[in-house]
mmCIF file of C-alpha atoms and ligand atoms in Angstrom:
data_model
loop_
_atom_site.group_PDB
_atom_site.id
_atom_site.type_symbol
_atom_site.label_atom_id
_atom_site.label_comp_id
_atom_site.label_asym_id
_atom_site.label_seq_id
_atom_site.Cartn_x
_atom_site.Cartn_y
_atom_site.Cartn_z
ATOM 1 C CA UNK D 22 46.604 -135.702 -127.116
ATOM 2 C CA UNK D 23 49.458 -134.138 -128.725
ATOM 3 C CA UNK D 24 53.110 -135.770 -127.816
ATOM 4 C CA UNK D 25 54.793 -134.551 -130.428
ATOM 5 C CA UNK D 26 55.783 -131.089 -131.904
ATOM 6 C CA UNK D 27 57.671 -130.864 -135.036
ATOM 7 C CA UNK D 28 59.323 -127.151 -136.159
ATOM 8 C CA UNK D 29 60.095 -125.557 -139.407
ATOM 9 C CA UNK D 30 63.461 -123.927 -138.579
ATOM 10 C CA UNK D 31 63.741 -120.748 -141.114
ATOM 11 C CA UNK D 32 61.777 -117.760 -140.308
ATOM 12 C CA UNK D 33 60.223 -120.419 -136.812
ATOM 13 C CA UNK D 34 63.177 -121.252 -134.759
ATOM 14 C CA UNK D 35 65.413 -118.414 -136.363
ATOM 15 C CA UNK D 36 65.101 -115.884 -138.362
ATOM 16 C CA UNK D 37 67.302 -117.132 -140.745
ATOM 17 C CA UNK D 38 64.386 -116.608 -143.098
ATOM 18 C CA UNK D 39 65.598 -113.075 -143.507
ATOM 19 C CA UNK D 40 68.936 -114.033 -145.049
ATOM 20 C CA UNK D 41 67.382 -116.573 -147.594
ATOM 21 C CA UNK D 42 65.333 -113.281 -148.735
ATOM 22 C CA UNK D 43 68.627 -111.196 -149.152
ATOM 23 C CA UNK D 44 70.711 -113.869 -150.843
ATOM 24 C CA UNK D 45 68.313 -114.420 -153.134
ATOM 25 C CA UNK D 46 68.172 -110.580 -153.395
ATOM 26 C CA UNK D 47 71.318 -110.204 -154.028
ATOM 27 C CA UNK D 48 71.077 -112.602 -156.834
ATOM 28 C CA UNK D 49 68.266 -111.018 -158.113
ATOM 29 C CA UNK D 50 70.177 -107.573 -158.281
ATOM 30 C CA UNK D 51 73.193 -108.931 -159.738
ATOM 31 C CA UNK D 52 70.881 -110.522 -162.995
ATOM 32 C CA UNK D 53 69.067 -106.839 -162.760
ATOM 33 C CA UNK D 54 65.632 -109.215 -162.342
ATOM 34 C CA UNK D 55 63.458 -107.414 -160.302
ATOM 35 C CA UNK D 56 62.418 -109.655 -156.834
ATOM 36 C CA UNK D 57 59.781 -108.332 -154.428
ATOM 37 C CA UNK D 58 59.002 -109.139 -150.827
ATOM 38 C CA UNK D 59 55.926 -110.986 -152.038
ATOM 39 C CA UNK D 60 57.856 -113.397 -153.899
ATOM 40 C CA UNK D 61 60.409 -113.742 -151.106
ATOM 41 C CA UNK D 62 57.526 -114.878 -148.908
ATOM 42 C CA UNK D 63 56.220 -117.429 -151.550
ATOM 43 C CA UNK D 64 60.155 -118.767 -151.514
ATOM 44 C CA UNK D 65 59.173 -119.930 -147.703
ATOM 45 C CA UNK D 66 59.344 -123.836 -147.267
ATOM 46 C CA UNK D 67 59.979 -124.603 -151.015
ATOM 47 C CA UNK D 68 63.183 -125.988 -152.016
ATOM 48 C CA UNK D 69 65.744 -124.077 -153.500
ATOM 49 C CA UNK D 70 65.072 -124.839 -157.252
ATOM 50 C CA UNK D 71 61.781 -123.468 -157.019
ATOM 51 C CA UNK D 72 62.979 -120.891 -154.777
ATOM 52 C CA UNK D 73 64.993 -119.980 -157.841
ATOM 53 C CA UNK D 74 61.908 -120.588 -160.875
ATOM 54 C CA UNK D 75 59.950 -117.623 -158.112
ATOM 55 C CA UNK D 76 63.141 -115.022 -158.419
ATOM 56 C CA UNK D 77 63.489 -115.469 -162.027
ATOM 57 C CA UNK D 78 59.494 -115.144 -162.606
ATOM 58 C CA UNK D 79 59.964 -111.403 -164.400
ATOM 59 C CA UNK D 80 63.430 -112.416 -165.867
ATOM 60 C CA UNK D 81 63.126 -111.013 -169.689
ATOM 61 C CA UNK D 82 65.001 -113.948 -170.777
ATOM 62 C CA UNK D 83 65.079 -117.454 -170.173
ATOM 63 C CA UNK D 84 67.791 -119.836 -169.290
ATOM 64 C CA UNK D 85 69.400 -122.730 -169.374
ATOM 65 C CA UNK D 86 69.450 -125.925 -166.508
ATOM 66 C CA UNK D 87 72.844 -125.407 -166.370
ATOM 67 C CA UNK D 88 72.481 -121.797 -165.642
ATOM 68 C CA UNK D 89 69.941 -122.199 -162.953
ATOM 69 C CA UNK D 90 72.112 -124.758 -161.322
ATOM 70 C CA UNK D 91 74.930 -122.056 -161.480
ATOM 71 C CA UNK D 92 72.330 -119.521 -159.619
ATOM 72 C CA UNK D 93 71.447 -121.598 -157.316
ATOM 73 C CA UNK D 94 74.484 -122.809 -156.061
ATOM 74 C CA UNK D 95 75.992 -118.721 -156.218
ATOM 75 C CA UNK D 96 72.738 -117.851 -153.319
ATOM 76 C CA UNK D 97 73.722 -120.837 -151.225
ATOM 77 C CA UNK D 98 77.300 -119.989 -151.124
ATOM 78 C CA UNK D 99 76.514 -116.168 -150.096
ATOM 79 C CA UNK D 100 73.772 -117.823 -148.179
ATOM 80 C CA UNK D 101 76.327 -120.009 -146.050
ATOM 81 C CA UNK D 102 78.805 -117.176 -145.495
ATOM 82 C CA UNK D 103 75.832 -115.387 -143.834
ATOM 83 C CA UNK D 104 74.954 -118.383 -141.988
ATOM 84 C CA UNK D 105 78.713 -118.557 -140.756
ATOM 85 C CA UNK D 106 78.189 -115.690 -138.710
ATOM 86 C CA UNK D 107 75.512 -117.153 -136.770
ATOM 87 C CA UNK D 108 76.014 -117.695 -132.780
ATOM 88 C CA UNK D 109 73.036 -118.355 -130.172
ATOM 89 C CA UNK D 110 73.149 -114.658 -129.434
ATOM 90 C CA UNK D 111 70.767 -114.978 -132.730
ATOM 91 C CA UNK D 112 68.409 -117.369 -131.465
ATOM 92 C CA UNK D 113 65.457 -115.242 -130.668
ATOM 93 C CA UNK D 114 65.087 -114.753 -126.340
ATOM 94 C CA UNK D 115 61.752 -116.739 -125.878
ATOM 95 C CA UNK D 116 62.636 -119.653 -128.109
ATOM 96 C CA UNK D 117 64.731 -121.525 -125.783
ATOM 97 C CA UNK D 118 63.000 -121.559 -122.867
ATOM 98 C CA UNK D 119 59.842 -122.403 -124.634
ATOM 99 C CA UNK D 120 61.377 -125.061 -126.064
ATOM 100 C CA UNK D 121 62.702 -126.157 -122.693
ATOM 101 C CA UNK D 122 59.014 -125.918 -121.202
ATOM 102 C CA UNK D 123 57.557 -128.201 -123.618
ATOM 103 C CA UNK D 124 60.150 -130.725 -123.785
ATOM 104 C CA UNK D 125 59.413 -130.446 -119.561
ATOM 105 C CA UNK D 126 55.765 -130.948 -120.210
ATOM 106 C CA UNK D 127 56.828 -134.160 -121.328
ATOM 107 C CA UNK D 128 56.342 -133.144 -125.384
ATOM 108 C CA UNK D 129 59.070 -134.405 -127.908
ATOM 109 C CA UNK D 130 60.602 -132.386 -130.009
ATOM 110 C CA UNK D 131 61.766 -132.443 -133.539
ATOM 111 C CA UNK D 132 62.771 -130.236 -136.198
ATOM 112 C CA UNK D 133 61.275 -130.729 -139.811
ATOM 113 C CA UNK D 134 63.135 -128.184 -142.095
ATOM 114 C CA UNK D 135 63.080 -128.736 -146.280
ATOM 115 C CA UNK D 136 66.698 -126.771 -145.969
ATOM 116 C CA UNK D 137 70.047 -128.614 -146.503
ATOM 117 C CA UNK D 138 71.536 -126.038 -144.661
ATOM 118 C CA UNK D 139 69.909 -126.789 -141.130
ATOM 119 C CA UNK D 140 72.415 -128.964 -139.574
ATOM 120 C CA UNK D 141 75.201 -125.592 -140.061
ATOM 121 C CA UNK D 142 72.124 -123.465 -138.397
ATOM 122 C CA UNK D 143 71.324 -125.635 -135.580
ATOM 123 C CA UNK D 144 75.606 -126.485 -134.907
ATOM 124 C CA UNK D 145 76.298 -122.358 -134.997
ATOM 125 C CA UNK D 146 73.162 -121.567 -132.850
ATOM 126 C CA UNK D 147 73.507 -124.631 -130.062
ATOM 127 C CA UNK D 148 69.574 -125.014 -130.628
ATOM 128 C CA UNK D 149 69.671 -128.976 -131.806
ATOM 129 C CA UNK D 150 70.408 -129.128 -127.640
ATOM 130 C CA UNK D 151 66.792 -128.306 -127.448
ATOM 131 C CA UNK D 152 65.782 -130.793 -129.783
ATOM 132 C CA UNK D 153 64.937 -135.125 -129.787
ATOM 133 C CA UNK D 154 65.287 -135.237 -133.294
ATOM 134 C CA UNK D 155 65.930 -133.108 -136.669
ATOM 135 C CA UNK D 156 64.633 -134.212 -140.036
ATOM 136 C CA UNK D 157 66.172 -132.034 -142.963
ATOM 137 C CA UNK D 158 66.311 -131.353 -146.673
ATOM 138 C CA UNK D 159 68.940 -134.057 -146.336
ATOM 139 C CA UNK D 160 66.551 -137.002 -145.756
ATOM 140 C CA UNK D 161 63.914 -136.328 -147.726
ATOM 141 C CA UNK D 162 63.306 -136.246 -151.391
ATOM 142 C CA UNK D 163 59.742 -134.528 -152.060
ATOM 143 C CA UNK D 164 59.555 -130.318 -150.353
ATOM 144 C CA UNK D 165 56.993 -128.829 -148.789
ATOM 145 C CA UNK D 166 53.980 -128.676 -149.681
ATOM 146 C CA UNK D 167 54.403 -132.461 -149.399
ATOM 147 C CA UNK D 168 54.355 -134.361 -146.272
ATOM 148 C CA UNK D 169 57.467 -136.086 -146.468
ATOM 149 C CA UNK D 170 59.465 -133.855 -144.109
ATOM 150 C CA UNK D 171 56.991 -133.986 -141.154
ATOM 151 C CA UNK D 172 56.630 -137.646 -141.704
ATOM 152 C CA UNK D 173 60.216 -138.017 -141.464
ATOM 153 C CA UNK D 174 60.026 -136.034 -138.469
ATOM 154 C CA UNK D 175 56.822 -137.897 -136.577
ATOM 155 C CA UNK D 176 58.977 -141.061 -137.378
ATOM 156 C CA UNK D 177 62.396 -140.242 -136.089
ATOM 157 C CA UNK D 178 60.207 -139.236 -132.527
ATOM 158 C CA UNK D 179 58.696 -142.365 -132.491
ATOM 159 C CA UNK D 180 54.965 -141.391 -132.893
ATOM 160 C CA UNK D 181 52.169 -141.674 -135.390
ATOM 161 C CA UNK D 182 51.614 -138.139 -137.582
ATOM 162 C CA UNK D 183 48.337 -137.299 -135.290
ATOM 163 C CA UNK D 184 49.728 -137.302 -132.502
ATOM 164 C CA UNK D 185 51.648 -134.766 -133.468
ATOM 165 C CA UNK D 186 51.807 -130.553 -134.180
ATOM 166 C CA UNK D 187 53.600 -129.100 -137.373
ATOM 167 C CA UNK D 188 54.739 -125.296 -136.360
ATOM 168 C CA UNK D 189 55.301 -123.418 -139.483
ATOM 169 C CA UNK D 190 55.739 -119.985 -140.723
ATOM 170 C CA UNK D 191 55.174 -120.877 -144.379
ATOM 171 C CA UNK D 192 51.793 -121.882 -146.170
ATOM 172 C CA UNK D 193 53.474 -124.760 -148.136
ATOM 173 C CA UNK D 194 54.583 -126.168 -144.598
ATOM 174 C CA UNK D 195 51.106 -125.808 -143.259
ATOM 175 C CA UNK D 196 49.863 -127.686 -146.048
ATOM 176 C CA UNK D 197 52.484 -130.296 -145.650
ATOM 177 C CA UNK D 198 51.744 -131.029 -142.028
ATOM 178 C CA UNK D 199 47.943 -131.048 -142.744
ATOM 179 C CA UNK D 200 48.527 -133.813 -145.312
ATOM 180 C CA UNK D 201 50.748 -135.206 -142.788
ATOM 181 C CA UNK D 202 47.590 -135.571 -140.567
ATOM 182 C CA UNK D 203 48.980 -133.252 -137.711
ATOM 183 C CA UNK D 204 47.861 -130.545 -135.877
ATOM 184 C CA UNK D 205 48.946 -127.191 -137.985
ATOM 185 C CA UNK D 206 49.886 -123.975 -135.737
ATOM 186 C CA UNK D 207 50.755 -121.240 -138.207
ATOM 187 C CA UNK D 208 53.588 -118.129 -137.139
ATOM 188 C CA UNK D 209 54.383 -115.402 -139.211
ATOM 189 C CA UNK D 210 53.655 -115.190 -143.124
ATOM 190 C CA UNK D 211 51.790 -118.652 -142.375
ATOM 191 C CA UNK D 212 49.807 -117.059 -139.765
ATOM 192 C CA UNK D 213 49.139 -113.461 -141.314
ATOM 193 C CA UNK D 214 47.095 -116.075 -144.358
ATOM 194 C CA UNK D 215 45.432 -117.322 -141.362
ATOM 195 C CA UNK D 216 46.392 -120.880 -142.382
ATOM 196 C CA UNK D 217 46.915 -122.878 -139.446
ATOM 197 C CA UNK D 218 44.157 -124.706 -137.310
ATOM 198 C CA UNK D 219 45.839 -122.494 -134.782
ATOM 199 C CA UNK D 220 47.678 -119.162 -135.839
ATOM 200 C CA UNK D 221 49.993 -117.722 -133.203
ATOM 201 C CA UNK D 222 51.608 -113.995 -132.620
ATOM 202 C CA UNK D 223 54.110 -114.971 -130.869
ATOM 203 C CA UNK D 224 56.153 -118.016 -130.204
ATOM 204 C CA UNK D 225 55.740 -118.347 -126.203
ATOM 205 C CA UNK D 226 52.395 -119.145 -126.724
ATOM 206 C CA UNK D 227 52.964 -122.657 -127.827
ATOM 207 C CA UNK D 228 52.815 -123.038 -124.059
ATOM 208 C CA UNK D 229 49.179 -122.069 -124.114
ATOM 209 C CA UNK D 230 48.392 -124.670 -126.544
ATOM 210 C CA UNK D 231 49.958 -127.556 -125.531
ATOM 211 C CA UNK D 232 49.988 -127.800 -121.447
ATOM 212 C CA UNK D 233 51.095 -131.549 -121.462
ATOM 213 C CA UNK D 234 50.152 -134.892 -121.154
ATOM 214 C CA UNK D 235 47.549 -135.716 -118.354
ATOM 215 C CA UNK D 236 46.302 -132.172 -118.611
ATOM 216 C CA UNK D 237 43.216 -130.594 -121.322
ATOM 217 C CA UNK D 238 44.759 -129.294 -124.801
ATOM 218 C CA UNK D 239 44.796 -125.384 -124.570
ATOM 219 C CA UNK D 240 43.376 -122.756 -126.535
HETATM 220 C C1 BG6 J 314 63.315 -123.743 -146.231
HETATM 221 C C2 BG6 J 314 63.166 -122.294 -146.599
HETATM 222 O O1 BG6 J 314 63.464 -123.840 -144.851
HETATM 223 O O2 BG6 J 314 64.442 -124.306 -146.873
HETATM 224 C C3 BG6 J 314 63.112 -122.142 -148.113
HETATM 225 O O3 BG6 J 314 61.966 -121.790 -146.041
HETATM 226 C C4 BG6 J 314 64.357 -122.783 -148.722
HETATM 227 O O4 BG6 J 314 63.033 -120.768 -148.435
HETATM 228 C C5 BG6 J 314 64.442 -124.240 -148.310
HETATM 229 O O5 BG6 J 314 64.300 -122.683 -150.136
HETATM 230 C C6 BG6 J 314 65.705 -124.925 -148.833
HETATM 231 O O6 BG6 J 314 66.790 -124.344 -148.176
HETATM 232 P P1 BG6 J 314 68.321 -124.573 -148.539
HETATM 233 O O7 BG6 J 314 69.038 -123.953 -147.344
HETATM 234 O O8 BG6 J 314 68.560 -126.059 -148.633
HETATM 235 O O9 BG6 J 314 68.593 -123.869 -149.808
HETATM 236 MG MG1 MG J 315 60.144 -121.488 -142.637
#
């Protein structure tokens, strides 16, 4: 029985996943290194150093840590001004009130995000309301694919790994919350590379799958 449900944030809970892909674009533009969509989707759930060894994969040239380090932090500063002009209006319509129906069902809920940037997302958007806990790229020291995060997550709720569900919309989180020993429902990219033990459309039907203690798992 599933008590627990811990979310990805970027491109799950917001689309916020969007504006990683242009800031990294923009970088990309201003080094004239070409950067497709297909590497923007491999960016999902790593951290942002290898975020950055993906955008400079057809770079003619190399360069230097120190150089990297100055790319890096150049996309997370046009990153956060984007972020800045987050307000709920940008949380997408069916994620609070499933959130609110699970947490009714009697589910906890946490967020497990790799990104240092969550707490700024979840203060601009009002969703940590929605949420028990939130485990970020702040506590842990290992990214996705690794389990870290959602064990940081399972722990903060209280509850062993299997009895809980890792939502995430990246095949590196997937992967971390199957070596985490939890449930794996896939959304987006993650779900198009059929890579969850359950792979959803659309977010509202988390209520399908998980109809609450007492009652038979869905699906
Ligand atoms: C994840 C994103 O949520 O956070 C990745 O899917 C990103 O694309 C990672 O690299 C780290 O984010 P940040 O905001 O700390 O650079
Ligand atoms: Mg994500």
């Amino acid at each position: 029985m599933i008590q627990g449900i811990c979310f990805d944030l970027d491109g799950v809970l917001i689309h916020t996943d969007e504006l990683h892909y242009l800031a990294w674009k923009g970088l990309a533009d201003r080094l004239g290194v070409p950067f497709s969509r297909e590497q923007g989707d491999r960016c999902r759930g790593v951290s942002r150093m290898q975020s950055l060894e993906i955008v400079l994969e057809h770079a003619g040239r190399a360069y230097s840590q120190e150089e990297k380090e100055r790319f890096a932090q150049e996309k997370n500063e046009a990153y956060r001004a984007m972020l800045e002009a987050l307000s709920p209006a940008d949380v997408p319509e069916d994620v609070p009130p499933t959130l609110e129906e699970l947490r009714r069902r009697g589910c906890r809920l946490a967020l497990a995000s790799g990104s240092k940037n969550a707490g700024l997302i979840l203060a601009r958007t009002g969703l940590g309301t929605y949420l028990d806990a939130a485990a970020d790229g702040n506590h842990i020291t290992r990214s996705k694919p690794d389990p870290e995060i959602f064990l940081t997550a399972a722990q903060m709720l209280g509850l062993p790994p299997e009895r809980c569900a890792a939502v995430d919309d990246a095949v590196a989180g997937i992967q971390a919350g199957r070596a985490a020993g939890m449930v794996t429902v896939a959304i987006g990219d993650s779900a198009a590379h059929r890579a969850g033990d359950y792979d959803l459309e659309r977010f509202g039907q988390l209520l399908d799958l998980f109809p609450g203690p007492g009652k038979e798992e869905g699906l």
